[in-house]
Short mmCIF file of C-alpha atoms in Angstrom, two decimals:
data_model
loop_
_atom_site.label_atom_id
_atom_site.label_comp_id
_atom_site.label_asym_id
_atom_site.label_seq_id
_atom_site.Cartn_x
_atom_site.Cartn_y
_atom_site.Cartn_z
CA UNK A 1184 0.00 0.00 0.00
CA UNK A 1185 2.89 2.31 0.66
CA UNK A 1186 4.68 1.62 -2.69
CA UNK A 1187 1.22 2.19 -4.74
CA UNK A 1188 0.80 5.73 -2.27
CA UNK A 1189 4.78 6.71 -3.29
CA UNK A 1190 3.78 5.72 -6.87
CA UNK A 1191 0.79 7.69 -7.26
CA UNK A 1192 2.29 10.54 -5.29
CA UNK A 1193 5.74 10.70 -8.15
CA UNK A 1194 2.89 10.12 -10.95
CA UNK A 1195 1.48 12.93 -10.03
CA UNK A 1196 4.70 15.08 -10.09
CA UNK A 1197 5.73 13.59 -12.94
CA UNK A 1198 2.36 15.23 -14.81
CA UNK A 1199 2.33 18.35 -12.59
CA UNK A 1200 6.38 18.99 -13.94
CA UNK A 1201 5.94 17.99 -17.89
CA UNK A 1202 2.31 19.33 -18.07
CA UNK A 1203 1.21 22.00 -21.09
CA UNK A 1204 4.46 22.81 -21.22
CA UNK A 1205 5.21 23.12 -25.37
CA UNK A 1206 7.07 25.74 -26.85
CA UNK A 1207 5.29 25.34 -30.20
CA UNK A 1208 2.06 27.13 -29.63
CA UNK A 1209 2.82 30.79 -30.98
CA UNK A 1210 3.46 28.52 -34.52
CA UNK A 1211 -0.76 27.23 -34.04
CA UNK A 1212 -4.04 29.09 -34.81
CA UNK A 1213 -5.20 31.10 -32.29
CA UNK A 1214 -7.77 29.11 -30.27
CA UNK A 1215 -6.15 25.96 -30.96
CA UNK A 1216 -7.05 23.30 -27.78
CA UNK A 1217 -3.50 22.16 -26.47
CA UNK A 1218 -3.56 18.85 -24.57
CA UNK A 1219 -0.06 18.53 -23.43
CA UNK A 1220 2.46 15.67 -22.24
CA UNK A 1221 -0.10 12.93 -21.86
CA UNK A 1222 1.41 9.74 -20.47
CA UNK A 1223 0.39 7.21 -23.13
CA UNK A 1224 1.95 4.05 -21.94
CA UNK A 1225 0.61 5.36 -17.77
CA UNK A 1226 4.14 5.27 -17.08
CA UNK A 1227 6.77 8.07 -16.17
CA UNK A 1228 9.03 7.84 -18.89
CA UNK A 1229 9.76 11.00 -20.59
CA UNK A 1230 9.85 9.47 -24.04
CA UNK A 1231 6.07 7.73 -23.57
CA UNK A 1232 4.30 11.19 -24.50
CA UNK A 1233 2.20 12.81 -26.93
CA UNK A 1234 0.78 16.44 -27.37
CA UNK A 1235 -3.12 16.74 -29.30
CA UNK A 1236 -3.70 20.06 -30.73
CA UNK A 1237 -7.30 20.46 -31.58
CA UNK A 1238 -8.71 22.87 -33.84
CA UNK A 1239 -10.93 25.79 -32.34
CA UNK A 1240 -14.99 25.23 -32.63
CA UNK A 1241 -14.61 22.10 -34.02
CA UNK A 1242 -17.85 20.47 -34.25
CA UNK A 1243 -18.25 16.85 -34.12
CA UNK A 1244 -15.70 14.10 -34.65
CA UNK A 1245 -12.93 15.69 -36.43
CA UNK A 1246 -9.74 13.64 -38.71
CA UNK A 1247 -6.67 13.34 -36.69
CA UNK A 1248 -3.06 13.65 -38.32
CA UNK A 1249 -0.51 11.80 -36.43
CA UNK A 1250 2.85 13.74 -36.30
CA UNK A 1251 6.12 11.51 -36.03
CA UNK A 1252 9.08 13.23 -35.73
CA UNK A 1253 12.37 12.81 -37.51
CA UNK A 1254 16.30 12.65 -35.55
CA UNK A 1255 17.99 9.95 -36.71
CA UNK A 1256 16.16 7.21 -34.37
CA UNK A 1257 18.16 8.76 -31.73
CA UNK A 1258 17.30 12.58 -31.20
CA UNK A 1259 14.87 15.31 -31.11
CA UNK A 1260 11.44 14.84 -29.74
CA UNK A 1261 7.73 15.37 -30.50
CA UNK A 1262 8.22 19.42 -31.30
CA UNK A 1263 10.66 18.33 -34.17
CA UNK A 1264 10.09 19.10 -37.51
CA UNK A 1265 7.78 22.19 -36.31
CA UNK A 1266 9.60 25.26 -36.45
CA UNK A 1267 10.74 24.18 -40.13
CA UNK A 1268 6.77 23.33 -41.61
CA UNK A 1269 5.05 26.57 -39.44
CA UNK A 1270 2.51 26.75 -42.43
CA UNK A 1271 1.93 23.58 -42.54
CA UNK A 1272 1.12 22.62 -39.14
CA UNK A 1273 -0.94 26.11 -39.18
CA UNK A 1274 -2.84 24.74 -42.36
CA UNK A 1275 -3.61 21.68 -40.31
CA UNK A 1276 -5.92 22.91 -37.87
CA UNK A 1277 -6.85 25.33 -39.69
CA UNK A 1278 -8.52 22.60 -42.13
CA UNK A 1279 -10.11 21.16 -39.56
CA UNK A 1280 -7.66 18.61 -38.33
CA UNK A 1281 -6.60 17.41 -34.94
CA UNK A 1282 -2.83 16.99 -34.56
CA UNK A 1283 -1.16 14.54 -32.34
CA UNK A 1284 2.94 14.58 -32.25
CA UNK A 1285 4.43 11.36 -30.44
CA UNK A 1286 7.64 10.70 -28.74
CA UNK A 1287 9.19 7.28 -29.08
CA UNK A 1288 12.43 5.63 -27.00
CA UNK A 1289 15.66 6.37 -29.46
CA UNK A 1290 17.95 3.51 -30.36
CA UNK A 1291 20.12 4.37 -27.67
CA UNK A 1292 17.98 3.44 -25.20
CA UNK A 1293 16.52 0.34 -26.59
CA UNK A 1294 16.73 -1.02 -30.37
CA UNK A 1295 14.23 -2.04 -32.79
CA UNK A 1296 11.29 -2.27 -32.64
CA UNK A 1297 10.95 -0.53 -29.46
CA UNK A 1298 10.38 2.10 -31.74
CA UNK A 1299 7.33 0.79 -33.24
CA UNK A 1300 6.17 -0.70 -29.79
CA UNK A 1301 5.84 2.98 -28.39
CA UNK A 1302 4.20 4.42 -31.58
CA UNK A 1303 1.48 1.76 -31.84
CA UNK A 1304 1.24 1.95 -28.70
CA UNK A 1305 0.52 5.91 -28.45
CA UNK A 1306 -2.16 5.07 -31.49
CA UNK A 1307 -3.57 2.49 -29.57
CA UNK A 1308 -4.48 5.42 -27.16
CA UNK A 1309 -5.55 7.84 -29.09
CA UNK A 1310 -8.01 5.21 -30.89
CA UNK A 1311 -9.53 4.62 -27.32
CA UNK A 1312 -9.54 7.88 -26.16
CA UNK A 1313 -11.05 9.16 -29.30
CA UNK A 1314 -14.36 10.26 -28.08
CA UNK A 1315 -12.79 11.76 -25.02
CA UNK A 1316 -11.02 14.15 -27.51
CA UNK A 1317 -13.19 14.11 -30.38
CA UNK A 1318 -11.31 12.36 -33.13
CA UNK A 1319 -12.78 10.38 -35.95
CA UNK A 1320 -11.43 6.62 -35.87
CA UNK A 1321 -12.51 6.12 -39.80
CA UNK A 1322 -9.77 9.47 -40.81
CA UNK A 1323 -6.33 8.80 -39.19
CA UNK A 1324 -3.23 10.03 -41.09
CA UNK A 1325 0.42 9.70 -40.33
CA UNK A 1326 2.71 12.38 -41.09
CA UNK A 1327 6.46 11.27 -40.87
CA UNK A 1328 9.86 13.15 -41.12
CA UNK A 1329 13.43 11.46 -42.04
CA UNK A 1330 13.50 8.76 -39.59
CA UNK A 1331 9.63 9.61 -38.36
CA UNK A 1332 8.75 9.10 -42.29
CA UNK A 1333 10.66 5.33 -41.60
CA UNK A 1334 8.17 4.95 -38.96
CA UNK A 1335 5.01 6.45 -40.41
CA UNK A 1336 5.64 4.09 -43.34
CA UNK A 1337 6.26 1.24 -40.97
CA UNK A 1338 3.24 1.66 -39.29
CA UNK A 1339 1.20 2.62 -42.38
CA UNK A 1340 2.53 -0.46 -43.85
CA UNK A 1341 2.52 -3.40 -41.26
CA UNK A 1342 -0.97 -1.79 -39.64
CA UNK A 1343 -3.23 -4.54 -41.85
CA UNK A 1344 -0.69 -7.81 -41.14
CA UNK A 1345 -0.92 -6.38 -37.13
CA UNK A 1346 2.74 -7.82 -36.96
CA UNK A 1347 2.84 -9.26 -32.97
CA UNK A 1348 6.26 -7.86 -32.21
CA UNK A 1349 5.15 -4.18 -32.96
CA UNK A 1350 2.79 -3.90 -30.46
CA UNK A 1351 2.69 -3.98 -26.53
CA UNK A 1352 0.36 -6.90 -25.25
CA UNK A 1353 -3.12 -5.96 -24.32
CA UNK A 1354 -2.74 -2.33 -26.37
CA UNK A 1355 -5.54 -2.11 -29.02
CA UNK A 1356 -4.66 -3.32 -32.80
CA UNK A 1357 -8.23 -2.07 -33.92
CA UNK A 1358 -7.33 1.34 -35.82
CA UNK A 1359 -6.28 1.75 -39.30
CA UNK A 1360 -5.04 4.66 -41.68
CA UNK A 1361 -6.26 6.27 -44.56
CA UNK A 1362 -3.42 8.14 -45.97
CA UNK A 1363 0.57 8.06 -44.76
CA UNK A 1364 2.74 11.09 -46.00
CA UNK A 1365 5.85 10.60 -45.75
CA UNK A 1366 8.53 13.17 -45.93
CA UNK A 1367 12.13 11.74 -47.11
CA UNK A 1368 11.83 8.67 -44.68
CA UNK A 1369 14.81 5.68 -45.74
CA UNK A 1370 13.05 2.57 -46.97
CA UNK A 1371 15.51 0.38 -47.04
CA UNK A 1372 18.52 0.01 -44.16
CA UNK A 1373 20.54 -2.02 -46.32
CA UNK A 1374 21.47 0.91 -48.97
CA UNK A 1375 22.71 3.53 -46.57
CA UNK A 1376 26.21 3.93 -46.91
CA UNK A 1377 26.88 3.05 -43.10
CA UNK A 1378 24.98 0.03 -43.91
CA UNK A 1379 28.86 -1.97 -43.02
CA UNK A 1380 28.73 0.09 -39.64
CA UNK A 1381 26.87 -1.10 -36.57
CA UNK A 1382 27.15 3.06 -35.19
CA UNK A 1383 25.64 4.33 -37.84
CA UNK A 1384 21.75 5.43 -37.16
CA UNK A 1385 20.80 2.43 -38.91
CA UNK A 1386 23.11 0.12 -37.33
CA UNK A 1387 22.26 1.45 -34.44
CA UNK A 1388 18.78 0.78 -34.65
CA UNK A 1389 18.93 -2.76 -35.03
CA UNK A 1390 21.90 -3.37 -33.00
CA UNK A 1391 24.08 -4.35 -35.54
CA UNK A 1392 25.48 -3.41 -38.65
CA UNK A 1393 22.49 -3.79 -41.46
CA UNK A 1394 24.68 -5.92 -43.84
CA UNK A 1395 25.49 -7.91 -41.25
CA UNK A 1396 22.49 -8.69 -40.18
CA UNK A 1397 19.68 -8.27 -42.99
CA UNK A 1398 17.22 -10.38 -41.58
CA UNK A 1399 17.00 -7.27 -38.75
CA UNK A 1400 17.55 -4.83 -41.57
CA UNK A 1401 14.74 -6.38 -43.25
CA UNK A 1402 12.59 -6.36 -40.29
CA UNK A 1403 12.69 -2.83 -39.86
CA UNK A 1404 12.53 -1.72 -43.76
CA UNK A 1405 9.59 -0.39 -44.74
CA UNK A 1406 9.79 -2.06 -48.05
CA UNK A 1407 9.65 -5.61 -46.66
CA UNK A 1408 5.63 -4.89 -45.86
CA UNK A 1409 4.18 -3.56 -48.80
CA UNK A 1410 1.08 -5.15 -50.03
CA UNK A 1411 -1.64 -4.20 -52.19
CA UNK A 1412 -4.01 -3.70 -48.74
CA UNK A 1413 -1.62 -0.79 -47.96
CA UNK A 1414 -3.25 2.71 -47.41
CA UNK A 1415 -2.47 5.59 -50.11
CA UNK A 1416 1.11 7.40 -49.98
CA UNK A 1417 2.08 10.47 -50.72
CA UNK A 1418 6.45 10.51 -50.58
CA UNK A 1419 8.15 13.88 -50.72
CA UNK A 1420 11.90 14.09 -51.18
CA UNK A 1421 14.57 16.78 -51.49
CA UNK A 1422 16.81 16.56 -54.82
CA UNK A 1423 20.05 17.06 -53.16
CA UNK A 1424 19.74 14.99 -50.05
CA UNK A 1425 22.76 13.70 -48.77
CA UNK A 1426 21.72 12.01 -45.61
CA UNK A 1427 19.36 9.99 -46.79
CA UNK A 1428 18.88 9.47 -51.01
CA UNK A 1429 16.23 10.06 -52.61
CA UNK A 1430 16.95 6.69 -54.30
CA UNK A 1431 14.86 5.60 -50.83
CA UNK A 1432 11.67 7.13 -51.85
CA UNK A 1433 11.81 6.22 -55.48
CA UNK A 1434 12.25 2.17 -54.19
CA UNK A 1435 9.23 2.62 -51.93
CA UNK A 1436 7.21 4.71 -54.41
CA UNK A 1437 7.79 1.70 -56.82
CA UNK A 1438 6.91 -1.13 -54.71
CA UNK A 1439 3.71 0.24 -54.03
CA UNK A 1440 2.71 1.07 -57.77
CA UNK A 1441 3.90 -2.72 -58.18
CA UNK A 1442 1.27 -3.37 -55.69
CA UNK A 1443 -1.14 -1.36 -57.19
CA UNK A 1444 -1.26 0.97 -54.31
CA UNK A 1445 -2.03 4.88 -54.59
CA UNK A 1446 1.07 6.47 -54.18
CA UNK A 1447 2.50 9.41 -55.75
CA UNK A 1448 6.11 11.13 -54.99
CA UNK A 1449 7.21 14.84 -55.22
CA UNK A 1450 10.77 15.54 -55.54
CA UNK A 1451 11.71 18.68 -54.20
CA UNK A 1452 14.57 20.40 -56.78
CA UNK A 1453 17.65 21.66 -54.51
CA UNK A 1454 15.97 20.90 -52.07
CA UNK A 1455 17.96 19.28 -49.08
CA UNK A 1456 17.74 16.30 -46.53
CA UNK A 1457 14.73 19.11 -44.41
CA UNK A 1458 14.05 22.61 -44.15
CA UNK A 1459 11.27 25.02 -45.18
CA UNK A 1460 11.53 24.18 -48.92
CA UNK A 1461 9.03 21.61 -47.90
CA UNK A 1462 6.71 23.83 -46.16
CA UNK A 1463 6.48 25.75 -49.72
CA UNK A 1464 3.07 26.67 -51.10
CA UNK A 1465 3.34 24.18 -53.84
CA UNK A 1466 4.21 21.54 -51.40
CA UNK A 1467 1.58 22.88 -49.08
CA UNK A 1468 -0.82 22.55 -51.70
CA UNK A 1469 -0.23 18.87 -52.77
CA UNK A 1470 -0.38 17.27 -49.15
CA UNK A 1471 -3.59 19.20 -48.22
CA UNK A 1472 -5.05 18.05 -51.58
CA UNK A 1473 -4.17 14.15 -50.58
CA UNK A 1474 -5.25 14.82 -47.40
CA UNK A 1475 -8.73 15.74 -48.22
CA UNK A 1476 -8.94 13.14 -51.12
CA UNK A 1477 -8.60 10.49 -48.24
CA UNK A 1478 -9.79 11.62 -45.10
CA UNK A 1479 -13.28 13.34 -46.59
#
């Protein structure tokens, strides 16, 4: 009884210390709804919460884009990506959308596919907590960046074979997307360069070099699950990207048409590996188009 009462009591500093705290508001609407820091695994780890950002007077169940942030696998956190696509997140809720950004565990703190445990499992709770918040469960998008496009393809891809190790026991396996955009996410682990090097990002991922061990590599590339079930894609990559090619998004873009799944790809010209050349009108214009197409 004393342990659960010493629990409770750092639980509850836990929230008090991490809660509404988010430097990112000034780049939302005014009158957007910030729920902030939620704890979507109950536990007290820093890297097991989200943020929803709901648009003002929404009326009735509204489509929720799912924000996964980019780093490597092994930086940043769920305000990533942000200051870089201000008119896009903006343009979000001011369409109507909810926005939730996740935080995952990086590599260094546990490999593959922790990574995927902690983002089904934060979509597990917004699915069940949907009403309390007012989402729609029928018009869920993912919205990925550099490694978080790895992961919103991942989980855009696997979500119909509901792959056992990617989720945590008893979470829900129930929701489903209608539309993953992914911005210059890698595809494949074994055609980075670093793919001989178990410290690279990928290597350290898995835990082990990718060429050395492809059946990991393949485990965690997003190519390995397409199928013609898969949702639609929409892939945007930056011409000159040296971190990760564009030769990444051109694989995955193919697989999918191979699989007869709706997919189209922008390439960005000059543009680089991120930065606001993807928050450009153009670009702007294109994702809210998709967007709408599949989550009307």
């Amino acid at each position: 009884m004393k342990k659960a009462s010493l629990f409770l009591f750092a639980f509850l500093l836990f929230r008090i210390g991490y809660s509404q705290t988010n430097p990112m508001m000034k780049l939302f609407p005014e009158g957007t709804k910030l729920h902030g820091n939620i704890p979507y695994m109950q536990d007290t780890l820093k890297k097991h919460l989200l943020d929803i950002y709901l648009p003002p007077n929404a009326k009735g169940n509204v489509p929720l884009v799912i924000w996964v942030h980019g780093g490597g696998w092994l930086s940043n956190d769920k305000y990533a990506d942000m200051g870089y696509m201000k008119e896009t997140i903006a343009e979000i809720i001011n369409q109507g959308y909810a926005l939730a950004s996740i935080d995952y565990r990086f590599s260094t703190q546990a490999t593959f596919p922790a990574q995927m445990l902690d983002c089904n499992a934060s979509i597990s709770y917004l699915y069940d907590n949907a009403s309390k918040y007012g989402f729609d469960t029928d018009r869920f998008a993912l919205m990925g960046f550099s490694a978080g496009g790895h992961l919103a393809s991942m989980l855009g891809l696997t979500n119909n074979q509901k792959v056992n190790e990617f989720f945590v026991p008893g979470t829900s396996k129930d929701f489903q997307f209608k539309a993953v955009v992914d911005f210059y996410g890698p595809a494949d682990l074994t055609l980075f360069p670093g793919a001989i090097d178990a410290k690279s990002p990928e290597g350290l991922l898995i835990g082990a070099a990718p060429l050395d061990r492809p059946d990991l590599a393949k485990m965690a590339s997003p190519v390995s699950f397409v199928d013609e079930k898969d949702p639609p894609f929409l892939i945007i990559h930056g011409e000159k990207d040296d971190l990760v090619s564009p030769r990444q998004s051109h694989l995955l873009n193919a697989w999918l048409k191979v699989k007869g799944v709706p997919t189209d790809m922008i390439v960005v010209p000059g543009a680089p590996h991120f930065g606001s050349m993807f928050d450009a009108p153009e670009i702007r214009e294109r994702v809210f188009a998709f967007l709408k197409e599949h989550l009307k």
